[in-house]
Coordinates of C-alpha atoms in Angstrom, one line a residue:
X1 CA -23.3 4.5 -5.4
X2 CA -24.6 1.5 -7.8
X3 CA -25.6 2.6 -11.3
X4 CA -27.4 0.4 -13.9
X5 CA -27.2 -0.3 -17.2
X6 CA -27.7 -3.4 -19.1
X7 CA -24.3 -5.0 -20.9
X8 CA -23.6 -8.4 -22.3
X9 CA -20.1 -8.0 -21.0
X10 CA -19.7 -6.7 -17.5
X11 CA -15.4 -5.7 -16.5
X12 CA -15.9 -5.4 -12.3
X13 CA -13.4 -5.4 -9.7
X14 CA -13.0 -4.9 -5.8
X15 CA -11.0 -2.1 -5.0
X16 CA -10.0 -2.1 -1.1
X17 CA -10.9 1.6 -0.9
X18 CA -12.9 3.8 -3.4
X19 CA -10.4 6.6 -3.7
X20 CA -8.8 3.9 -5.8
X21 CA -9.6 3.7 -9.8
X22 CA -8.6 0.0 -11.4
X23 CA -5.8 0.9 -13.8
X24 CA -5.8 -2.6 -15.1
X25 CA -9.8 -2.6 -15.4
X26 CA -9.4 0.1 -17.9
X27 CA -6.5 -1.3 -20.2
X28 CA -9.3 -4.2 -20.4
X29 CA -11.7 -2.1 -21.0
X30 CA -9.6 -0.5 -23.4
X31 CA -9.0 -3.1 -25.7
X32 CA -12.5 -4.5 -26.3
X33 CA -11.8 -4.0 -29.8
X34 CA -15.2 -4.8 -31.7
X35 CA -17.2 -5.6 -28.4
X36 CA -16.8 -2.3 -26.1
X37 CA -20.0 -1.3 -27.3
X38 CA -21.1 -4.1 -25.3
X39 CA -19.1 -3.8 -22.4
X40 CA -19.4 -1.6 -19.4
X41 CA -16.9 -1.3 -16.5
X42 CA -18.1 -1.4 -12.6
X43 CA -15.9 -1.1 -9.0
X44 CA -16.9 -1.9 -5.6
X45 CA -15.0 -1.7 -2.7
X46 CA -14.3 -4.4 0.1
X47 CA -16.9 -2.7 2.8
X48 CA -19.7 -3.4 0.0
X49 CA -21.9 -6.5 1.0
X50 CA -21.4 -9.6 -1.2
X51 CA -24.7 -9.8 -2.2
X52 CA -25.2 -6.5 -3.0
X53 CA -22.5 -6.6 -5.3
X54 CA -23.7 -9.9 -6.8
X55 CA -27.3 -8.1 -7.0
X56 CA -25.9 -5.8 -9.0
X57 CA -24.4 -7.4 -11.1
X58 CA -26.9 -10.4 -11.8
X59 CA -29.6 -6.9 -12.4
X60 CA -27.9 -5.9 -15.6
X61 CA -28.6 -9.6 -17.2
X62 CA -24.7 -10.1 -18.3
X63 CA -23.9 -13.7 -20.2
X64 CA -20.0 -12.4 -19.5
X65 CA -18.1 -11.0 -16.2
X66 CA -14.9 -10.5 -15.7
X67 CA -13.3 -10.2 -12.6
X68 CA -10.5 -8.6 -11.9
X69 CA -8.5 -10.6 -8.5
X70 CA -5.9 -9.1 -6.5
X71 CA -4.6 -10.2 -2.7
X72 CA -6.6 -8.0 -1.1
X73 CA -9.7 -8.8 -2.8
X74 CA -9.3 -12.6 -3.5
X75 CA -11.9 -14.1 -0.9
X76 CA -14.3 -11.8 -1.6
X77 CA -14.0 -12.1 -5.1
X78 CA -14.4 -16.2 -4.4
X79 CA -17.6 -15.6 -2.4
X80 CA -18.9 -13.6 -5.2
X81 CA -18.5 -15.8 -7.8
X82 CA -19.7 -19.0 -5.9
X83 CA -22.5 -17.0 -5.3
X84 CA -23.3 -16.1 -9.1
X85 CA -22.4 -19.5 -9.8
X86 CA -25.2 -21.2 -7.5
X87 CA -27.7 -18.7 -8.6
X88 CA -27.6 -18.3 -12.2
X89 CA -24.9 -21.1 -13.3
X90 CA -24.9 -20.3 -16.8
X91 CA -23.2 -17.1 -16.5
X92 CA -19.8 -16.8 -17.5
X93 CA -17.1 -15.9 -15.5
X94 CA -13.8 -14.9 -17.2
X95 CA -10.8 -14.6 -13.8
X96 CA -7.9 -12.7 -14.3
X97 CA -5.2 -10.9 -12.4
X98 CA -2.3 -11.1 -9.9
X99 CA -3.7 -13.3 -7.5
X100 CA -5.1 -16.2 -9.6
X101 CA -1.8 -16.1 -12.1
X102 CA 0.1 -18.2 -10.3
X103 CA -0.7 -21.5 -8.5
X104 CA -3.7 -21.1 -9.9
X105 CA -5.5 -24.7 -10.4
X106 CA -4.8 -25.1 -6.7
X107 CA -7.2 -22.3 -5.5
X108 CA -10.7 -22.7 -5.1
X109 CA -11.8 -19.8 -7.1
X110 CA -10.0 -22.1 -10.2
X111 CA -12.5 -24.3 -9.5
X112 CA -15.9 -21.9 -9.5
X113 CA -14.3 -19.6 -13.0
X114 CA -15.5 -20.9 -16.1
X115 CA -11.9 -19.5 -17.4
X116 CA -9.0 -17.8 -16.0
X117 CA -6.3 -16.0 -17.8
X118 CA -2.8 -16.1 -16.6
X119 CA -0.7 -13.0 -17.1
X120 CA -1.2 -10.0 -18.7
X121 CA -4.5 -10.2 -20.0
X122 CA -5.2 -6.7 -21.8
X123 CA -6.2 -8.2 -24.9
X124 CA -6.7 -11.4 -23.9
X125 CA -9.8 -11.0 -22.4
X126 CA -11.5 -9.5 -25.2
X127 CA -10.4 -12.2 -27.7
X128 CA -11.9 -14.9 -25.0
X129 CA -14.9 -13.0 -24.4
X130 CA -15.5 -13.0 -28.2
X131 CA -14.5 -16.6 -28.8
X132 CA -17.2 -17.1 -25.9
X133 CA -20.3 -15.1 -27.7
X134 CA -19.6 -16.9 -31.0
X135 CA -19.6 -20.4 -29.6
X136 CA -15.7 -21.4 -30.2
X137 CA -15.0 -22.8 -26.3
X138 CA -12.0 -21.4 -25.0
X139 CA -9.9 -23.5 -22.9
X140 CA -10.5 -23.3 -19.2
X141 CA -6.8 -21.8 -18.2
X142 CA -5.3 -19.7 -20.9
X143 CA -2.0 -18.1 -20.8
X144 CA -1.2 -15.5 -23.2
X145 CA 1.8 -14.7 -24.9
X146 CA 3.9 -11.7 -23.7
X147 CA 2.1 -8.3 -25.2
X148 CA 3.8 -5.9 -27.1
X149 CA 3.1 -2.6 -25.3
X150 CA 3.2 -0.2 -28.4
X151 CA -0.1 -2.3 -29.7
X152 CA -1.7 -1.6 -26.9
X153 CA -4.9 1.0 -26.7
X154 CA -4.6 3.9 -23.7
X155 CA -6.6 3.7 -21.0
X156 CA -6.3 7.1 -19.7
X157 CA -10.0 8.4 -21.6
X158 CA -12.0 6.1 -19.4
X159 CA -11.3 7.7 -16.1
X160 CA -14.8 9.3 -15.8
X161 CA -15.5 13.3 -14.3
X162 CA -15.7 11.1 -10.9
X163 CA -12.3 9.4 -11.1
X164 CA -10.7 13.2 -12.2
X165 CA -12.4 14.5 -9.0
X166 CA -12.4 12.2 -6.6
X167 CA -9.7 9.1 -6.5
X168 CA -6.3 8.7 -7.3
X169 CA -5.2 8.0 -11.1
X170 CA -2.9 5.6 -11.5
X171 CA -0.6 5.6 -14.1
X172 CA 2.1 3.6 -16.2
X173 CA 4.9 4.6 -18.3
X174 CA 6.6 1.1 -18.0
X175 CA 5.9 -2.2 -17.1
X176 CA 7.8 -4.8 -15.3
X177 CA 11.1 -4.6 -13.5
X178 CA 14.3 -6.0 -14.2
X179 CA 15.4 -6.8 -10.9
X180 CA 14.9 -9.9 -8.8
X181 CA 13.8 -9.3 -5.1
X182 CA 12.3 -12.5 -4.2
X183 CA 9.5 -11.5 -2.5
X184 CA 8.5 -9.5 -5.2
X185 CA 5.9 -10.5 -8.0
X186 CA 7.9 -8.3 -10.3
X187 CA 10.8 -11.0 -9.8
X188 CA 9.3 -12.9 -12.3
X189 CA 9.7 -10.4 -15.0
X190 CA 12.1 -10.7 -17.6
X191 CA 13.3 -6.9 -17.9
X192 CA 11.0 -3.4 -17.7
X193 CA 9.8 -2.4 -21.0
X194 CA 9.0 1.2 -21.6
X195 CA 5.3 2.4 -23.1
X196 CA 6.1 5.3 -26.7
X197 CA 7.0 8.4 -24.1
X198 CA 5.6 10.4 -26.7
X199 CA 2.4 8.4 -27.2
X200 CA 2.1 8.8 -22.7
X201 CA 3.1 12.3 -22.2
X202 CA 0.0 13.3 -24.7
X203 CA -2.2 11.0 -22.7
X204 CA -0.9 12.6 -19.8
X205 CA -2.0 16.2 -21.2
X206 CA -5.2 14.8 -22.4
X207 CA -5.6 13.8 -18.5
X208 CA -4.3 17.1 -17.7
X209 CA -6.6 19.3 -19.5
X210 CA -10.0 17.3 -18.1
X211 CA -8.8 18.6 -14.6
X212 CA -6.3 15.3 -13.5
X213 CA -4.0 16.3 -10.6
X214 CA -3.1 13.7 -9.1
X215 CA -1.0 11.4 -10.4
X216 CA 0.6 8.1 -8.8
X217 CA 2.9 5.8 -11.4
X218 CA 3.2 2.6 -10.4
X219 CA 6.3 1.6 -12.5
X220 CA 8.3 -0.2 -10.3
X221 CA 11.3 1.4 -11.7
X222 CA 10.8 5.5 -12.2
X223 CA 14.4 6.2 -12.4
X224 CA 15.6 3.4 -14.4
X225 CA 16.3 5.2 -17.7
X226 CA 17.6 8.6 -16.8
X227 CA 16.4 10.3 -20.2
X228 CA 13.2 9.3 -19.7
X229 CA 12.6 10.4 -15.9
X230 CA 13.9 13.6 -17.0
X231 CA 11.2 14.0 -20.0
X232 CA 8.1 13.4 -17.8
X233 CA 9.5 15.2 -14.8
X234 CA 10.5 18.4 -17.3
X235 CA 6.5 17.3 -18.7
X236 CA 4.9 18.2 -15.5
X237 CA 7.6 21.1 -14.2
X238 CA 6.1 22.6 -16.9
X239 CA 2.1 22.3 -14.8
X240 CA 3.7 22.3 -11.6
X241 CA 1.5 25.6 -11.4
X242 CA -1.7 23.6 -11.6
X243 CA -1.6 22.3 -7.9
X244 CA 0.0 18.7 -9.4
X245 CA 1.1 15.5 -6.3
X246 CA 3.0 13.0 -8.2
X247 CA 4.0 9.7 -6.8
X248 CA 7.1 8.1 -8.2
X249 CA 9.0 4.7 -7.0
X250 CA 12.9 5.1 -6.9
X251 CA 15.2 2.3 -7.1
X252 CA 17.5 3.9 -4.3
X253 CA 20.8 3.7 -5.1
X254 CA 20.4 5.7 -8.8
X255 CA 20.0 8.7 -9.3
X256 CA 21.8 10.4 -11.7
X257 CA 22.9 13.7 -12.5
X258 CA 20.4 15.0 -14.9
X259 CA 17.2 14.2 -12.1
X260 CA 19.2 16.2 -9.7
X261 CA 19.4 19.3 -11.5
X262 CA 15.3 19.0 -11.8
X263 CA 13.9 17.5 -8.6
X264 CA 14.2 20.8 -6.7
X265 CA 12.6 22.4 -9.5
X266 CA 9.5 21.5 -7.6
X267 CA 7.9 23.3 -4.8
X268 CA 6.5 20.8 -1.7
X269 CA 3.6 18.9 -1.9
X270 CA 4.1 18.1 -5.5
X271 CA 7.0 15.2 -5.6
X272 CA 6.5 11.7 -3.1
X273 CA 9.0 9.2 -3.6
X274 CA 8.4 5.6 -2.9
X275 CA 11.7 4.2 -2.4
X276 CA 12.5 0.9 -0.9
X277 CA 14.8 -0.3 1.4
X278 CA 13.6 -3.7 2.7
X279 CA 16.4 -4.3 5.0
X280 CA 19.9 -3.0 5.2
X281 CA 21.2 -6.1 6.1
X282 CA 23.8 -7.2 3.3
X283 CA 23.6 -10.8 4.3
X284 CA 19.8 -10.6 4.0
X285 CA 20.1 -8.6 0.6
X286 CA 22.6 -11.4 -1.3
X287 CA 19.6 -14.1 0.3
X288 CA 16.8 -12.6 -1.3
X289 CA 18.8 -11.6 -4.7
X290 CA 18.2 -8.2 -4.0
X291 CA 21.2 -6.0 -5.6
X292 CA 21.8 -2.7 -3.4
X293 CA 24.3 -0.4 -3.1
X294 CA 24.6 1.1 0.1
X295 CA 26.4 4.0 0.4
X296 CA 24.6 5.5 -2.8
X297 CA 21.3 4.4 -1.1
X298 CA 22.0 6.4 1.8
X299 CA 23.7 9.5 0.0
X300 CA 20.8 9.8 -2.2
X301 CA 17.8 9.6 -0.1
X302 CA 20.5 12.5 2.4
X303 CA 20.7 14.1 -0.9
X304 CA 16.4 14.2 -1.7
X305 CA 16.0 15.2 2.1
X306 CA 18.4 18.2 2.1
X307 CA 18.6 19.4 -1.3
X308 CA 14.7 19.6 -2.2
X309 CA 10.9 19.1 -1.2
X310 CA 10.4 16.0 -2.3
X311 CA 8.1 14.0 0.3
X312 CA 10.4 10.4 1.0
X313 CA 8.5 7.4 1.9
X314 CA 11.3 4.8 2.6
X315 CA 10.0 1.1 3.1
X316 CA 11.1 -1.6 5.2
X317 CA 9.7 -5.6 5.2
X318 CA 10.2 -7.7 8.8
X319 CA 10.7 -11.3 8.3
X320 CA 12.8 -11.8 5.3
X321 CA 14.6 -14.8 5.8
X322 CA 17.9 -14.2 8.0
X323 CA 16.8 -11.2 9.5
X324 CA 15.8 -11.1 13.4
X325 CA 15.0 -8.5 15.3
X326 CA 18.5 -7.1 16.7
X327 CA 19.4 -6.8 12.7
X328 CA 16.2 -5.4 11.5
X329 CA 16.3 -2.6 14.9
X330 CA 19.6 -1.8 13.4
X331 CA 18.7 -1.7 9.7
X332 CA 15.4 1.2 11.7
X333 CA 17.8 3.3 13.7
X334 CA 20.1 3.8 10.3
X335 CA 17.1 4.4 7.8
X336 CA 15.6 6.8 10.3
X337 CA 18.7 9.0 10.8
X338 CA 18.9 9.7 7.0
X339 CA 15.6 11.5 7.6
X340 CA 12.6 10.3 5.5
X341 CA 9.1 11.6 6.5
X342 CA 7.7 8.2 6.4
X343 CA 9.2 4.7 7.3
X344 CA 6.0 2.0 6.2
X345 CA 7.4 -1.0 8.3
X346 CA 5.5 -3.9 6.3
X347 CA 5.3 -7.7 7.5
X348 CA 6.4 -10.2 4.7
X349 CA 4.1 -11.8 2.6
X350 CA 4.1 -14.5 0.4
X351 CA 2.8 -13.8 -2.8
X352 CA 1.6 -16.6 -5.2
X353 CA 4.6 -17.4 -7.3
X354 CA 7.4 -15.7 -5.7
X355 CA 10.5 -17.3 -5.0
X356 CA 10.9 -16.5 -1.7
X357 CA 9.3 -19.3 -1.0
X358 CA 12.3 -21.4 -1.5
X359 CA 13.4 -20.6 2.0
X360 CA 10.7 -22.0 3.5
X361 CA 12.4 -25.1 4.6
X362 CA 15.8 -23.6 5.9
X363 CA 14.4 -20.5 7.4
X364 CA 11.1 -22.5 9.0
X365 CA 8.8 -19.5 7.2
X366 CA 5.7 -20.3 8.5
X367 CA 2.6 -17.9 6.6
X368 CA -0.9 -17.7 7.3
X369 CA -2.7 -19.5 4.4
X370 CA -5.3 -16.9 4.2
X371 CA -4.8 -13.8 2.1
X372 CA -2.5 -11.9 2.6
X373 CA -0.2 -14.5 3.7
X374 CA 2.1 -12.8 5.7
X375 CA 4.6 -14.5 7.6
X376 CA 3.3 -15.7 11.3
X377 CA 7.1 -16.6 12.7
X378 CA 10.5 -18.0 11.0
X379 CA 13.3 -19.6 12.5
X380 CA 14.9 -16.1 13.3
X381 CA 11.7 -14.4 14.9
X382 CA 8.9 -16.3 17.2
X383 CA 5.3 -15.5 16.2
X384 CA 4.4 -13.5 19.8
X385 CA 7.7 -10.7 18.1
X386 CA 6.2 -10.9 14.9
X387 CA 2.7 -10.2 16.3
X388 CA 4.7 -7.2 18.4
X389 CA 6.3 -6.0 15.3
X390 CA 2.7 -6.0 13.4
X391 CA 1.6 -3.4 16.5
X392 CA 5.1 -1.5 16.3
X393 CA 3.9 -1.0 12.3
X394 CA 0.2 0.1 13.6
X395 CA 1.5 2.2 16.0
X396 CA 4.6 3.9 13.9
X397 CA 1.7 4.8 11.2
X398 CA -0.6 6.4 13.5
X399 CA 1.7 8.4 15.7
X400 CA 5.2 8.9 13.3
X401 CA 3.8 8.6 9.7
X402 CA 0.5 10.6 10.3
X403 CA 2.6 13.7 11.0
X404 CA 0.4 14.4 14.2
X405 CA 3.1 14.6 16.6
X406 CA 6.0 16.6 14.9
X407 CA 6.8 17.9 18.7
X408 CA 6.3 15.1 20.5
X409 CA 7.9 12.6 18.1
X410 CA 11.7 13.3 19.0
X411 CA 11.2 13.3 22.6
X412 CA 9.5 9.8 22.4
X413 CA 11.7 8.7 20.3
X414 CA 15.1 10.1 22.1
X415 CA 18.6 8.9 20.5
X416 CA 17.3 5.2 20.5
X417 CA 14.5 5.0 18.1
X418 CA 14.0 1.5 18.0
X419 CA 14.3 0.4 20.8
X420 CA 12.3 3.6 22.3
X421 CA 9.2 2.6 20.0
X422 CA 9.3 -0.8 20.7
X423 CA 9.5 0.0 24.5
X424 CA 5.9 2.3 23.4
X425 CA 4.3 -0.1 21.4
X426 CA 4.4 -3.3 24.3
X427 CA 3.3 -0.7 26.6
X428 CA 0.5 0.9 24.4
X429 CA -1.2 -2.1 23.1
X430 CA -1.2 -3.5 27.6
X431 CA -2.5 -0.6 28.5
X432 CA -5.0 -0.3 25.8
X433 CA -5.9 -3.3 24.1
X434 CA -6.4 -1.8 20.8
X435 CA -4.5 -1.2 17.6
X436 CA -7.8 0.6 16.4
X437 CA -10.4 2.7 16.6
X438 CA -7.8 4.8 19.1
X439 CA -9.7 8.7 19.2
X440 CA -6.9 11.6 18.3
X441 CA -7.8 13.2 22.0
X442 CA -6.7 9.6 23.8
X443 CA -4.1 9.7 21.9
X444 CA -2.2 12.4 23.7
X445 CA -3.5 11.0 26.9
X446 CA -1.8 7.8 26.3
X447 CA 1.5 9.5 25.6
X448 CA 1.4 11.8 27.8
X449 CA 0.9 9.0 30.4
X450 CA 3.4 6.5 28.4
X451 CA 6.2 9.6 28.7
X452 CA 5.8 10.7 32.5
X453 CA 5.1 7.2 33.6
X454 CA 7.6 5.0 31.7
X455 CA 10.5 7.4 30.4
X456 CA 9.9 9.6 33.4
X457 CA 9.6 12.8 31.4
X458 CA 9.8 15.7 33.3
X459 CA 6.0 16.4 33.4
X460 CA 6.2 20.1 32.1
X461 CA 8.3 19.2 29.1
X462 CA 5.8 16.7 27.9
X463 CA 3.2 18.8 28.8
X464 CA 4.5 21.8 26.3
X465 CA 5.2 19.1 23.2
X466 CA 1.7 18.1 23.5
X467 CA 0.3 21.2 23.8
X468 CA 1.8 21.9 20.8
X469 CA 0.6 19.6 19.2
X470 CA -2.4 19.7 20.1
X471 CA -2.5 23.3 18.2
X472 CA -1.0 21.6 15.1
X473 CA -4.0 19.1 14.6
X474 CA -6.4 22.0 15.3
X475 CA -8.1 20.4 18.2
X476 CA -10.6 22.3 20.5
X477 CA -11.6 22.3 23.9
X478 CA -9.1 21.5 27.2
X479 CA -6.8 18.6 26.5
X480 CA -7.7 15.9 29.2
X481 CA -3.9 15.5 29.7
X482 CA -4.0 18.7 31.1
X483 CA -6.3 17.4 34.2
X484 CA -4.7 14.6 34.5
X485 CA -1.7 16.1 35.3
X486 CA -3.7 18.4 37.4
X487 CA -5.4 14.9 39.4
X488 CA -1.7 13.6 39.8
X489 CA -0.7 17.1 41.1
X490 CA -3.8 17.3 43.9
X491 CA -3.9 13.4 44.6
X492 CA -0.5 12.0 43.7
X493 CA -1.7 9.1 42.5
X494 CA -0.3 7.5 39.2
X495 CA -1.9 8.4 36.0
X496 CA -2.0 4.6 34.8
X497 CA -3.7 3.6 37.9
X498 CA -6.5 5.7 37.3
X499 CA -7.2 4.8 34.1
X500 CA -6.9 1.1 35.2
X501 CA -9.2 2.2 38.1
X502 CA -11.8 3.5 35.6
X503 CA -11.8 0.1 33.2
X504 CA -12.3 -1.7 36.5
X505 CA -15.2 0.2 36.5
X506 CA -16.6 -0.1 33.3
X507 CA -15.8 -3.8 33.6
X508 CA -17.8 -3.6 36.4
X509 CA -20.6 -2.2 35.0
X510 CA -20.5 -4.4 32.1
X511 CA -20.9 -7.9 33.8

């Protein structure tokens, strides 16, 4: 819902959903100084209308907005500011974030911003938005100098009532990373550099005591420093009463002794671990200077699956340079036999800056130049399998990472995961045509069909899985898989004709 109020400096970003709060909006907000009185922070989301946002803004009479850009956000972020731009030009707009840091006098939005700041900008801003109300004409592109994170003023007061209740708090104990994954905007930093833990943990019970549950850190590197993972984990073993979920990202091939003794201290539903994989391929790994130890990789995420209740999200990225499709199948079947709840199979993208792009030549990377960039065929993979693979990811969240089919899953999925899904998704997205807007009922019709028809199931077997889980996701009414099979039974005629049958139909009536 749009509030008003009228501020000479207004902070906004474009969140992509609204159960997300800006952490970096806040450390701006945060460190106003002199001229928070003056400021007031706004969020929109990417299914708001342009020029509703812009409305609002433009109805609160700022001479200063900020904008926060990120990759998801970045053309709509350009649209908005053309659009203040054209209709009240003397305006200010201050660009910051991700996005426009790097590359940045070749993109448009360069062009439209009366100043963009490079980098970390948590102070920065303020000192330019200052140095703008008193006349002193900051320079157009300004790149501050590396912060000193001790200096810094918390955040954590100005999640609102609404941001406790509602959306997911982000939080950071550290920033940075000291590893260098090319594809990674975090390959740029120098080393991680840890916030005063004792400064954080009372922010933490400050967030706490206003009713905060949900926590997700976004350090890159949880588990770095040992003594420190165990201080905030033994910090919140000591709410775990309070109905806490904390997200943490792993590095996967640490994890010492000490974190061991405490991780199943928690009961389930509490811990989710982000830990990524990328690619098991070693060749792959030494290409894109990423530094991974297998067999500690895959004894510790064996050791987090069988020895507590943490929740395991294990991620994988198609495309890297070097990798086709027989090595990444390989690099699937292995990371799902260790057991994770969730694999996210992501597409690579290039992000502004990174070096991956220095195999762009050898490895014939071709991206799409829109946002967010992701990688439309290299020399390894032709752009009809990466379009397959984008449909295997749809598909994999929707039927293996939703948890819908616990029952059904294994049967689909058989002793040959891989190649058993990527059999599914070809014949899911030809026999529907959609990646979207798929009901939960058709759901179970199209596997049932997909595992009588194409892995010749033996119909009462598939019928039972489903059924079961069709109790698990609390469905009412008669599953249509049911009659189906009852119209193959009485007519003997194939399930996937009829439904062809039926779009001829509605084809039909259509023209």
């Amino acid at each position: 819902m749009f509030t008003l109020s009228s501020a000479n400096i207004i902070l906004a970003t474009i969140n992509a959903k609204y159960i997300h709060a800006s952490l970096g909006l806040r450390f701006l907000y945060a460190n106003m100084g002199k001229l928070q009185p003056q400021t007031s922070l706004h969020e929109y989301t990417l299914n708001q209308r342009t020029d509703d946002i812009v409305e609002h803004l433009l109805a609160q009479s700022p001479r200063i907005i900020g904008l926060g850009v990120y990759i998801w956000n970045a053309e709509q972020t350009l649209s908005v500011v053309r659009l203040i731009k054209t209709v009240k030009p003397d305006i200010t707009i201050i660009v910051g974030g991700p996005e426009i840091s790097y590359e940045t006098t070749a993109q448009e939005l360069f062009k439209w911003a009366d100043h963009v700041i490079t980098g970390q900008a948590d102070t920065a801003f303020g000192q330019t938005c200052d140095d703008v109300l008193t006349g002193q004409a900051p320079a157009k592109l300004i790149s501050p100098l590396p912060l000193k994170l001790d200096q810094l003023e918390t955040p954590y007061p100005f999640y609102n009532a609404e941001d406790l209740a509602q959306r997911v708090l982000y939080v950071e104990a550290s920033r940075g990373c000291p590893f260098k994954c090319e594809f990674c905007l975090s390959s740029l930093d120098k080393t991680a550099t840890a916030y005063p833990l004792d400064a954080f943990l009372m922010d933490m019970q400050a967030l706490l005591d206003r009713g905060a549950r949900h926590f997700k850190f976004v350090d890159r590197t949880f588990n770095l420093k040992a003594d420190t993972s165990r201080q905030i984990l033994e910090f919140f073993l000591q709410h775990v009463d309070k109905g806490l979920f904390l997200h943490f990202e792993l590095i996967p091939d640490r994890l010492p002794d000490i974190l061991k003794t405490l991780i199943p201290k928690f009961p389930a539903g509490v811990l989710q671990f982000e830990i990524g994989i990328q690619s098991f391929n070693p060749d792959v790994q030494k290409l894109i200077s990423r530094k991974q130890q297998h067999e500690k990789t895959c004894e510790n995420i064996q050791w987090i699956r069988s020895s507590s209740q943490a929740h395991i999200h294990a991620d994988l990225i198609f495309g890297l340079p070097g990798e086709n499709l027989e090595s990444f199948a390989r690099g699937f079947n292995e990371l799902y036999a260790l057991g994770p709840h969730e694999i996210q199979v992501g597409i690579l993208k290039r992000l502004r800056g990174t070096p991956i792009a220095r195999h762009t030549a050898q490895y014939d990377m071709r991206y799409d130049q829109a946002p967010p960039y992701r990688v439309l065929s290299t020399s390894d993979v032709p752009f009809n399998t990466m379009q397959a693979m984008t449909r295997f990811a749809r598909y994999w969240d929707l039927l293996a990472n939703s948890g819908r089919f616990p029952n059904t899953l294994p049967m689909l999925l058989g002793t040959q995961p891989f190649d058993r899904f990527w059999t599914s998704s070809d014949w899911i997205f030809n026999t529907t045509r959609q990646t979207h807007k798929i009901a939960l009922n058709r759901w179970f019709t199209v596997i049932y069909q997909l595992l009588t028809e194409v892995f010749l199931v033996q119909d009462s077997d598939v019928i039972a899985v489903l059924e079961a889980d069709y109790a698990h996701n609390q469905l009412k009414g008669r599953p249509k898989f049911v009659s189906i099979r009852e119209a193959n039974a009485n007519n003997n005629i194939p399930a996937v004709l009829m439904q062809s049958n039926d779009a001829s139909k509605r084809q039909q009536r259509h023209n």
